[in-house]
PDB file of C-alpha atoms and ligand atoms in Angstrom:
ATOM      1  CA  MET M   7       0.099   0.113  -0.093  1.00 61.00           C
ATOM      2  CA  ASN M   8       1.195   3.433  -0.702  1.00 78.00           C
ATOM      3  CA  GLU M   9       2.245   5.706   2.192  1.00 89.00           C
ATOM      4  CA  PRO M  10      -0.050   8.552   2.765  1.00 95.00           C
ATOM      5  CA  ILE M  11       1.481  11.809   1.606  1.00 97.00           C
ATOM      6  CA  ILE M  12       2.671  14.147   4.078  1.00 98.00           C
ATOM      7  CA  ILE M  13       3.567  17.738   3.062  1.00 98.00           C
ATOM      8  CA  ALA M  14       5.529  19.672   5.717  1.00 98.00           C
ATOM      9  CA  ILE M  15       5.615  23.381   5.718  1.00 98.00           C
ATOM     10  CA  ASP M  16       8.163  25.433   7.788  1.00 98.00           C
ATOM     11  CA  GLY M  17       9.435  28.914   7.782  1.00 97.00           C
ATOM     12  CA  TYR M  18       9.572  32.274   9.627  1.00 95.00           C
ATOM     13  CA  SER M  19       6.667  33.867  11.291  1.00 93.00           C
ATOM     14  CA  SER M  20       3.885  35.404   9.116  1.00 93.00           C
ATOM     15  CA  CYS M  21       5.205  34.045   5.963  1.00 94.00           C
ATOM     16  CA  GLY M  22       1.752  32.875   4.743  1.00 94.00           C
ATOM     17  CA  LYS M  23       2.489  29.252   5.687  1.00 96.00           C
ATOM     18  CA  SER M  24      -1.087  28.594   6.911  1.00 94.00           C
ATOM     19  CA  THR M  25      -2.523  30.404   3.821  1.00 94.00           C
ATOM     20  CA  ILE M  26      -0.890  28.107   1.382  1.00 97.00           C
ATOM     21  CA  ALA M  27      -1.390  25.023   3.596  1.00 97.00           C
ATOM     22  CA  LYS M  28      -5.283  25.636   3.750  1.00 95.00           C
ATOM     23  CA  ALA M  29      -5.675  26.132  -0.007  1.00 96.00           C
ATOM     24  CA  LEU M  30      -3.485  23.071  -0.672  1.00 97.00           C
ATOM     25  CA  ALA M  31      -5.661  21.007   1.908  1.00 96.00           C
ATOM     26  CA  ASN M  32      -8.825  22.145   0.281  1.00 94.00           C
ATOM     27  CA  ARG M  33      -7.570  21.362  -3.249  1.00 96.00           C
ATOM     28  CA  LEU M  34      -6.231  18.037  -2.389  1.00 97.00           C
ATOM     29  CA  ASN M  35      -8.619  17.052   0.135  1.00 96.00           C
ATOM     30  CA  PHE M  36      -5.881  16.354   2.739  1.00 96.00           C
ATOM     31  CA  ALA M  37      -6.160  16.881   6.501  1.00 96.00           C
ATOM     32  CA  TYR M  38      -4.474  20.157   7.734  1.00 96.00           C
ATOM     33  CA  VAL M  39      -2.930  20.863  11.076  1.00 97.00           C
ATOM     34  CA  ASP M  40      -1.601  24.520  12.148  1.00 98.00           C
ATOM     35  CA  THR M  41       0.971  23.539  14.870  1.00 98.00           C
ATOM     36  CA  GLY M  42       1.496  27.157  15.848  1.00 98.00           C
ATOM     37  CA  ALA M  43      -2.104  27.065  16.960  1.00 98.00           C
ATOM     38  CA  MET M  44      -1.344  24.287  19.273  1.00 98.00           C
ATOM     39  CA  TYR M  45       1.595  26.215  20.995  1.00 98.00           C
ATOM     40  CA  ARG M  46      -0.643  29.332  20.992  1.00 98.00           C
ATOM     41  CA  ALA M  47      -3.596  27.324  22.609  1.00 98.00           C
ATOM     42  CA  VAL M  48      -1.079  25.963  25.297  1.00 98.00           C
ATOM     43  CA  SER M  49       0.203  29.556  26.024  1.00 98.00           C
ATOM     44  CA  LEU M  50      -3.459  30.811  26.368  1.00 98.00           C
ATOM     45  CA  TYR M  51      -4.020  28.132  29.026  1.00 98.00           C
ATOM     46  CA  PHE M  52      -0.931  28.994  31.082  1.00 98.00           C
ATOM     47  CA  LEU M  53      -1.764  32.644  30.831  1.00 98.00           C
ATOM     48  CA  ARG M  54      -5.257  32.136  31.920  1.00 98.00           C
ATOM     49  CA  GLU M  55      -4.368  29.929  34.861  1.00 98.00           C
ATOM     50  CA  LYS M  56      -1.617  32.544  35.849  1.00 98.00           C
ATOM     51  CA  LEU M  57       1.016  29.572  35.618  1.00 98.00           C
ATOM     52  CA  ASN M  58       4.571  30.853  35.255  1.00 97.00           C
ATOM     53  CA  TRP M  59       6.070  28.527  32.822  1.00 97.00           C
ATOM     54  CA  GLU M  60       9.591  29.716  33.738  1.00 95.00           C
ATOM     55  CA  ILE M  61       9.522  28.296  37.313  1.00 97.00           C
ATOM     56  CA  LEU M  62       7.271  25.111  36.955  1.00 98.00           C
ATOM     57  CA  SER M  63       9.018  21.761  37.252  1.00 98.00           C
ATOM     58  CA  VAL M  64       8.818  19.429  34.373  1.00 98.00           C
ATOM     59  CA  LYS M  65       6.342  17.305  36.208  1.00 98.00           C
ATOM     60  CA  GLU M  66       4.217  20.446  36.933  1.00 98.00           C
ATOM     61  CA  ILE M  67       4.403  21.096  33.184  1.00 98.00           C
ATOM     62  CA  GLU M  68       3.298  17.711  32.291  1.00 98.00           C
ATOM     63  CA  ASN M  69       0.406  17.719  34.711  1.00 98.00           C
ATOM     64  CA  THR M  70      -0.665  20.982  33.250  1.00 98.00           C
ATOM     65  CA  LEU M  71      -0.514  19.550  29.730  1.00 98.00           C
ATOM     66  CA  ASP M  72      -2.646  16.609  30.933  1.00 98.00           C
ATOM     67  CA  GLN M  73      -5.526  19.352  31.668  1.00 98.00           C
ATOM     68  CA  ILE M  74      -5.286  20.536  28.066  1.00 98.00           C
ATOM     69  CA  ALA M  75      -7.338  19.193  25.048  1.00 98.00           C
ATOM     70  CA  ILE M  76      -6.821  20.960  21.703  1.00 98.00           C
ATOM     71  CA  THR M  77      -9.060  20.168  18.831  1.00 97.00           C
ATOM     72  CA  PHE M  78      -9.706  21.655  15.438  1.00 96.00           C
ATOM     73  CA  VAL M  79     -13.413  22.295  14.357  1.00 95.00           C
ATOM     74  CA  TYR M  80     -14.163  22.964  10.749  1.00 92.00           C
ATOM     75  CA  ASN M  81     -16.274  26.269  10.416  1.00 93.00           C
ATOM     76  CA  GLU M  82     -18.326  26.061   7.135  1.00 92.00           C
ATOM     77  CA  SER M  83     -19.069  29.688   6.965  1.00 94.00           C
ATOM     78  CA  LYS M  84     -15.204  30.460   7.156  1.00 89.00           C
ATOM     79  CA  ASN M  85     -14.327  27.471   5.145  1.00 85.00           C
ATOM     80  CA  SER M  86     -11.523  26.676   7.506  1.00 86.00           C
ATOM     81  CA  SER M  87     -10.847  24.931  10.880  1.00 92.00           C
ATOM     82  CA  GLU M  88     -10.744  26.834  14.139  1.00 96.00           C
ATOM     83  CA  THR M  89      -8.800  26.062  17.313  1.00 98.00           C
ATOM     84  CA  TYR M  90     -10.714  24.784  20.277  1.00 98.00           C
ATOM     85  CA  LEU M  91      -9.090  24.662  23.943  1.00 98.00           C
ATOM     86  CA  ASN M  92     -11.015  22.202  26.194  1.00 98.00           C
ATOM     87  CA  GLY M  93     -14.069  22.613  24.068  1.00 98.00           C
ATOM     88  CA  GLU M  94     -14.039  26.334  23.814  1.00 98.00           C
ATOM     89  CA  ASN M  95     -13.326  28.087  20.606  1.00 98.00           C
ATOM     90  CA  VAL M  96     -10.286  30.286  21.135  1.00 98.00           C
ATOM     91  CA  GLU M  97      -9.333  30.991  17.478  1.00 97.00           C
ATOM     92  CA  ASP M  98      -9.569  34.745  17.734  1.00 95.00           C
ATOM     93  CA  GLU M  99      -7.921  34.799  21.198  1.00 97.00           C
ATOM     94  CA  ILE M 100      -4.783  32.975  20.341  1.00 98.00           C
ATOM     95  CA  ARG M 101      -3.918  35.374  17.672  1.00 94.00           C
ATOM     96  CA  GLY M 102      -4.164  38.207  20.183  1.00 94.00           C
ATOM     97  CA  LYS M 103      -1.207  40.332  21.556  1.00 91.00           C
ATOM     98  CA  LYS M 104      -0.643  38.707  24.969  1.00 96.00           C
ATOM     99  CA  VAL M 105      -0.531  35.014  23.302  1.00 97.00           C
ATOM    100  CA  SER M 106       1.722  36.299  20.610  1.00 94.00           C
ATOM    101  CA  GLN M 107       4.146  37.525  23.219  1.00 93.00           C
ATOM    102  CA  ALA M 108       3.895  34.361  25.480  1.00 97.00           C
ATOM    103  CA  VAL M 109       4.011  31.606  22.839  1.00 96.00           C
ATOM    104  CA  SER M 110       7.639  32.360  21.949  1.00 92.00           C
ATOM    105  CA  GLU M 111       8.747  31.499  25.322  1.00 95.00           C
ATOM    106  CA  VAL M 112       6.195  28.732  26.029  1.00 97.00           C
ATOM    107  CA  SER M 113       7.298  27.000  22.741  1.00 97.00           C
ATOM    108  CA  GLN M 114      10.863  26.730  23.960  1.00 96.00           C
ATOM    109  CA  ILE M 115      10.096  24.351  26.753  1.00 97.00           C
ATOM    110  CA  LYS M 116      11.246  21.019  26.229  1.00 97.00           C
ATOM    111  CA  ALA M 117       8.373  19.170  28.058  1.00 98.00           C
ATOM    112  CA  ILE M 118       5.851  21.248  26.039  1.00 98.00           C
ATOM    113  CA  ARG M 119       7.523  20.524  22.738  1.00 98.00           C
ATOM    114  CA  SER M 120       7.615  16.745  23.143  1.00 98.00           C
ATOM    115  CA  ARG M 121       4.015  16.587  23.999  1.00 98.00           C
ATOM    116  CA  MET M 122       2.980  18.733  20.969  1.00 98.00           C
ATOM    117  CA  VAL M 123       5.373  16.819  18.572  1.00 98.00           C
ATOM    118  CA  GLY M 124       3.791  13.209  19.894  1.00 98.00           C
ATOM    119  CA  LEU M 125       0.315  14.796  19.379  1.00 98.00           C
ATOM    120  CA  GLN M 126       1.252  16.025  15.671  1.00 98.00           C
ATOM    121  CA  GLN M 127       2.898  12.718  14.957  1.00 98.00           C
ATOM    122  CA  SER M 128      -0.440  10.811  15.772  1.00 97.00           C
ATOM    123  CA  VAL M 129      -2.722  12.918  13.688  1.00 97.00           C
ATOM    124  CA  ASP M 130      -4.728  10.778  11.208  1.00 95.00           C
ATOM    125  CA  ASN M 131      -2.850  11.151   7.927  1.00 95.00           C
ATOM    126  CA  ARG M 132      -4.409   8.314   6.088  1.00 95.00           C
ATOM    127  CA  SER M 133      -6.017  10.516   3.439  1.00 94.00           C
ATOM    128  CA  GLY M 134      -2.978  12.793   3.245  1.00 97.00           C
ATOM    129  CA  LEU M 135      -1.806  15.602   5.590  1.00 98.00           C
ATOM    130  CA  ILE M 136      -0.372  19.135   5.465  1.00 98.00           C
ATOM    131  CA  MET M 137       1.147  20.359   8.673  1.00 98.00           C
ATOM    132  CA  ASP M 138       2.884  23.709   9.096  1.00 98.00           C
ATOM    133  CA  GLY M 139       5.047  25.192  11.841  1.00 98.00           C
ATOM    134  CA  ARG M 140       8.715  25.535  12.575  1.00 97.00           C
ATOM    135  CA  ASP M 141      10.090  21.910  12.992  1.00 98.00           C
ATOM    136  CA  ILE M 142       7.724  19.797  10.962  1.00 98.00           C
ATOM    137  CA  GLY M 143      10.341  18.700   8.146  1.00 98.00           C
ATOM    138  CA  THR M 144      13.311  18.357  10.724  1.00 98.00           C
ATOM    139  CA  LYS M 145      11.492  16.799  13.648  1.00 98.00           C
ATOM    140  CA  VAL M 146       7.888  15.944  13.271  1.00 98.00           C
ATOM    141  CA  PHE M 147       8.013  14.274   9.964  1.00 98.00           C
ATOM    142  CA  PRO M 148      11.598  14.047   8.704  1.00 98.00           C
ATOM    143  CA  LYS M 149      10.352  11.595   6.020  1.00 97.00           C
ATOM    144  CA  ALA M 150       7.611  13.920   4.581  1.00 98.00           C
ATOM    145  CA  GLN M 151       7.461  13.487   0.769  1.00 98.00           C
ATOM    146  CA  LEU M 152       7.424  17.238   0.387  1.00 98.00           C
ATOM    147  CA  LYS M 153       9.073  19.756   2.479  1.00 98.00           C
ATOM    148  CA  LEU M 154       8.634  23.434   1.955  1.00 98.00           C
ATOM    149  CA  PHE M 155      10.696  26.305   3.551  1.00 98.00           C
ATOM    150  CA  MET M 156       8.834  29.485   3.352  1.00 97.00           C
ATOM    151  CA  ASP M 157      10.314  32.864   3.269  1.00 95.00           C
ATOM    152  CA  ALA M 158       9.533  36.422   2.535  1.00 96.00           C
ATOM    153  CA  ASP M 159      10.838  39.990   2.979  1.00 96.00           C
ATOM    154  CA  PRO M 160      10.298  40.791   6.788  1.00 95.00           C
ATOM    155  CA  LYS M 161       8.771  44.172   5.949  1.00 95.00           C
ATOM    156  CA  ILE M 162       6.133  42.597   3.575  1.00 96.00           C
ATOM    157  CA  ARG M 163       5.607  39.880   6.191  1.00 96.00           C
ATOM    158  CA  ALA M 164       4.889  42.684   9.035  1.00 97.00           C
ATOM    159  CA  GLN M 165       2.608  44.530   6.600  1.00 96.00           C
ATOM    160  CA  ARG M 166       0.547  41.511   5.864  1.00 93.00           C
ATOM    161  CA  ARG M 167       0.293  40.414   9.420  1.00 94.00           C
ATOM    162  CA  PHE M 168      -0.640  43.956  10.509  1.00 96.00           C
ATOM    163  CA  ASN M 169      -3.417  44.063   7.693  1.00 95.00           C
ATOM    164  CA  GLU M 170      -4.782  40.645   8.897  1.00 91.00           C
ATOM    165  CA  LEU M 171      -4.824  41.868  12.609  1.00 93.00           C
ATOM    166  CA  LYS M 172      -6.472  45.076  11.717  1.00 95.00           C
ATOM    167  CA  ALA M 173      -9.241  43.410   9.577  1.00 94.00           C
ATOM    168  CA  THR M 174     -10.162  41.398  12.733  1.00 91.00           C
ATOM    169  CA  GLY M 175     -10.244  44.617  14.894  1.00 93.00           C
ATOM    170  CA  LYS M 176      -7.066  44.058  16.744  1.00 91.00           C
ATOM    171  CA  GLU M 177      -5.802  47.314  18.474  1.00 92.00           C
ATOM    172  CA  ILE M 178      -2.001  47.168  17.250  1.00 93.00           C
ATOM    173  CA  THR M 179       0.550  49.205  15.518  1.00 96.00           C
ATOM    174  CA  LEU M 180       2.904  48.223  12.514  1.00 97.00           C
ATOM    175  CA  GLU M 181       5.862  48.751  14.920  1.00 97.00           C
ATOM    176  CA  GLU M 182       4.466  46.462  17.408  1.00 96.00           C
ATOM    177  CA  VAL M 183       3.960  43.753  14.725  1.00 95.00           C
ATOM    178  CA  GLU M 184       7.438  44.281  13.293  1.00 96.00           C
ATOM    179  CA  GLU M 185       8.919  43.812  16.818  1.00 96.00           C
ATOM    180  CA  ASN M 186       6.934  40.782  17.555  1.00 95.00           C
ATOM    181  CA  LEU M 187       7.775  39.157  14.248  1.00 95.00           C
ATOM    182  CA  GLU M 188      11.541  39.947  14.598  1.00 95.00           C
ATOM    183  CA  SER M 189      11.730  38.641  18.295  1.00 95.00           C
ATOM    184  CA  ARG M 190       9.729  35.416  17.524  1.00 93.00           C
ATOM    185  CA  ASP M 191      12.027  34.740  14.572  1.00 95.00           C
ATOM    186  CA  TYR M 192      15.032  35.194  16.833  1.00 96.00           C
ATOM    187  CA  ASN M 193      13.649  32.873  19.499  1.00 94.00           C
ATOM    188  CA  ASP M 194      12.570  30.307  16.985  1.00 95.00           C
ATOM    189  CA  THR M 195      15.966  30.125  15.239  1.00 96.00           C
ATOM    190  CA  ASN M 196      18.074  30.438  18.382  1.00 96.00           C
ATOM    191  CA  ARG M 197      16.264  28.064  20.881  1.00 95.00           C
ATOM    192  CA  LYS M 198      17.767  24.790  21.984  1.00 95.00           C
ATOM    193  CA  GLU M 199      14.987  22.413  21.403  1.00 93.00           C
ATOM    194  CA  ASN M 200      14.215  21.812  17.671  1.00 93.00           C
ATOM    195  CA  PRO M 201      15.057  25.399  16.455  1.00 96.00           C
ATOM    196  CA  LEU M 202      13.761  26.631  13.084  1.00 96.00           C
ATOM    197  CA  ARG M 203      15.996  25.219  10.379  1.00 96.00           C
ATOM    198  CA  GLN M 204      15.566  24.371   6.792  1.00 97.00           C
ATOM    199  CA  ALA M 205      15.592  20.813   6.304  1.00 98.00           C
ATOM    200  CA  GLU M 206      18.407  19.778   3.810  1.00 97.00           C
ATOM    201  CA  ASP M 207      15.917  18.368   1.399  1.00 98.00           C
ATOM    202  CA  ALA M 208      13.504  21.319   1.830  1.00 98.00           C
ATOM    203  CA  ILE M 209      12.427  23.427  -1.196  1.00 98.00           C
ATOM    204  CA  VAL M 210      12.436  27.246  -0.552  1.00 98.00           C
ATOM    205  CA  LEU M 211       9.346  28.915  -1.506  1.00 97.00           C
ATOM    206  CA  ASP M 212       9.816  32.851  -1.289  1.00 96.00           C
ATOM    207  CA  ASN M 213       6.631  34.504  -1.656  1.00 95.00           C
ATOM    208  CA  SER M 214       7.644  38.191  -1.326  1.00 96.00           C
ATOM    209  CA  ASN M 215       6.253  38.744  -4.721  1.00 96.00           C
ATOM    210  CA  LEU M 216       3.767  35.970  -5.237  1.00 96.00           C
ATOM    211  CA  ASP M 217      -0.052  35.958  -4.727  1.00 95.00           C
ATOM    212  CA  GLN M 218      -1.940  33.184  -3.228  1.00 94.00           C
ATOM    213  CA  GLU M 219      -3.028  31.813  -6.525  1.00 97.00           C
ATOM    214  CA  GLU M 220       0.580  31.838  -7.968  1.00 97.00           C
ATOM    215  CA  GLN M 221       1.839  29.964  -4.840  1.00 97.00           C
ATOM    216  CA  LEU M 222      -0.755  27.295  -5.055  1.00 97.00           C
ATOM    217  CA  ILE M 223       0.057  26.695  -8.921  1.00 97.00           C
ATOM    218  CA  TRP M 224       3.713  26.639  -7.983  1.00 97.00           C
ATOM    219  CA  VAL M 225       3.190  24.179  -5.190  1.00 98.00           C
ATOM    220  CA  LEU M 226       0.790  21.868  -7.338  1.00 98.00           C
ATOM    221  CA  LYS M 227       3.254  21.889 -10.235  1.00 98.00           C
ATOM    222  CA  LEU M 228       5.812  20.611  -7.842  1.00 97.00           C
ATOM    223  CA  LEU M 229       3.824  17.819  -6.517  1.00 97.00           C
ATOM    224  CA  LYS M 230       3.062  16.694  -9.880  1.00 97.00           C
ATOM    225  CA  GLU M 231       6.621  16.779 -10.918  1.00 97.00           C
ATOM    226  CA  LYS M 232       7.497  14.591  -7.853  1.00 96.00           C
ATOM    227  CA  GLY M 233       4.783  12.271  -8.823  1.00 96.00           C
ATOM    228  CA  LEU M 234       2.803  12.816  -5.667  1.00 95.00           C
ATOM    229  CA  ILE M 235      -0.542  13.870  -7.382  1.00 93.00           C
TER     230      ILE M 235
HETATM  231  O1   DC Q 314       2.976  29.734  13.317  1.00 89.37           O
HETATM  232  P1   DC Q 314       2.633  30.668  14.527  1.00 89.37           P
HETATM  233  O2   DC Q 314       3.115  32.000  14.325  1.00 89.37           O
HETATM  234  O3   DC Q 314       1.257  30.659  14.813  1.00 89.37           O
HETATM  235  O4   DC Q 314       3.351  30.093  15.737  1.00 89.37           O
HETATM  236  C1   DC Q 314       3.288  30.586  16.958  1.00 89.37           C
HETATM  237  C2   DC Q 314       4.717  30.351  17.743  1.00 89.37           C
HETATM  238  O5   DC Q 314       4.692  28.962  17.965  1.00 89.37           O
HETATM  239  C3   DC Q 314       5.929  30.624  17.005  1.00 89.37           C
HETATM  240  O6   DC Q 314       6.463  31.870  17.443  1.00 89.37           O
HETATM  241  C4   DC Q 314       6.791  29.566  17.250  1.00 89.37           C
HETATM  242  C5   DC Q 314       6.012  28.481  17.779  1.00 89.37           C
HETATM  243  N1   DC Q 314       6.118  27.214  17.045  1.00 89.37           N
HETATM  244  C6   DC Q 314       6.950  26.329  17.164  1.00 89.37           C
HETATM  245  O7   DC Q 314       7.964  26.509  17.945  1.00 89.37           O
HETATM  246  N2   DC Q 314       6.891  25.059  16.568  1.00 89.37           N
HETATM  247  C7   DC Q 314       5.939  24.873  15.596  1.00 89.37           C
HETATM  248  N3   DC Q 314       6.036  23.649  15.126  1.00 89.37           N
HETATM  249  C8   DC Q 314       5.026  25.818  15.377  1.00 89.37           C
HETATM  250  C9   DC Q 314       5.176  27.172  16.127  1.00 89.37           C
END
């Protein structure tokens, strides 16, 4: 039997990973998992419970993780999945400023990463799977049939993210968005546990000057060339 197809998408913050991942998943009828949303949901739980992740023991972190169930529920009107934390829709809240600041630290913690990686590896991939994050091609699915590493000009990324946040009514300035992206990129590439790295066999997709449709066409062509679709 053929192995299910797994597409791993990694890259810097706000490079449009989830946009292309969702479009591909829709087109190919594959499952899609936004692993950043998982780290964001965990961060939100810690913030709400006022738990200081910096001083908790490994055991305490693990016990806390036992209290957390993260699920993705398809929202038909938005034609995309939303993140649920213990049954509550937190899709909007996890994109806010507080969580965006905390997630960079929370996602550096080894016990949290191991739990998330385990969950990500156990997702049902029988009908094909697209997963995006920072360590998917290097750690979660090192044998993924296609690995993309996404990049884009930092100024363009910040502007895109700012527009998205504004469109959902978030109170934030372009400078704050730029600072947050810069510090998350720094933390993601410099942390000890599974830092953001381009896998040796990953293909770079720089979308600074490509719109969504052009990116989709580019990836579909790549999949055809590789005989995966
Ligand atoms: O993709 P995102 O920006 O929503 O991710 C939020 C944070 O989670 C990001 O700053 C780094 C972290 N992350 C990670 O460490 N590993 C992943 N596989 C996905 C996200």
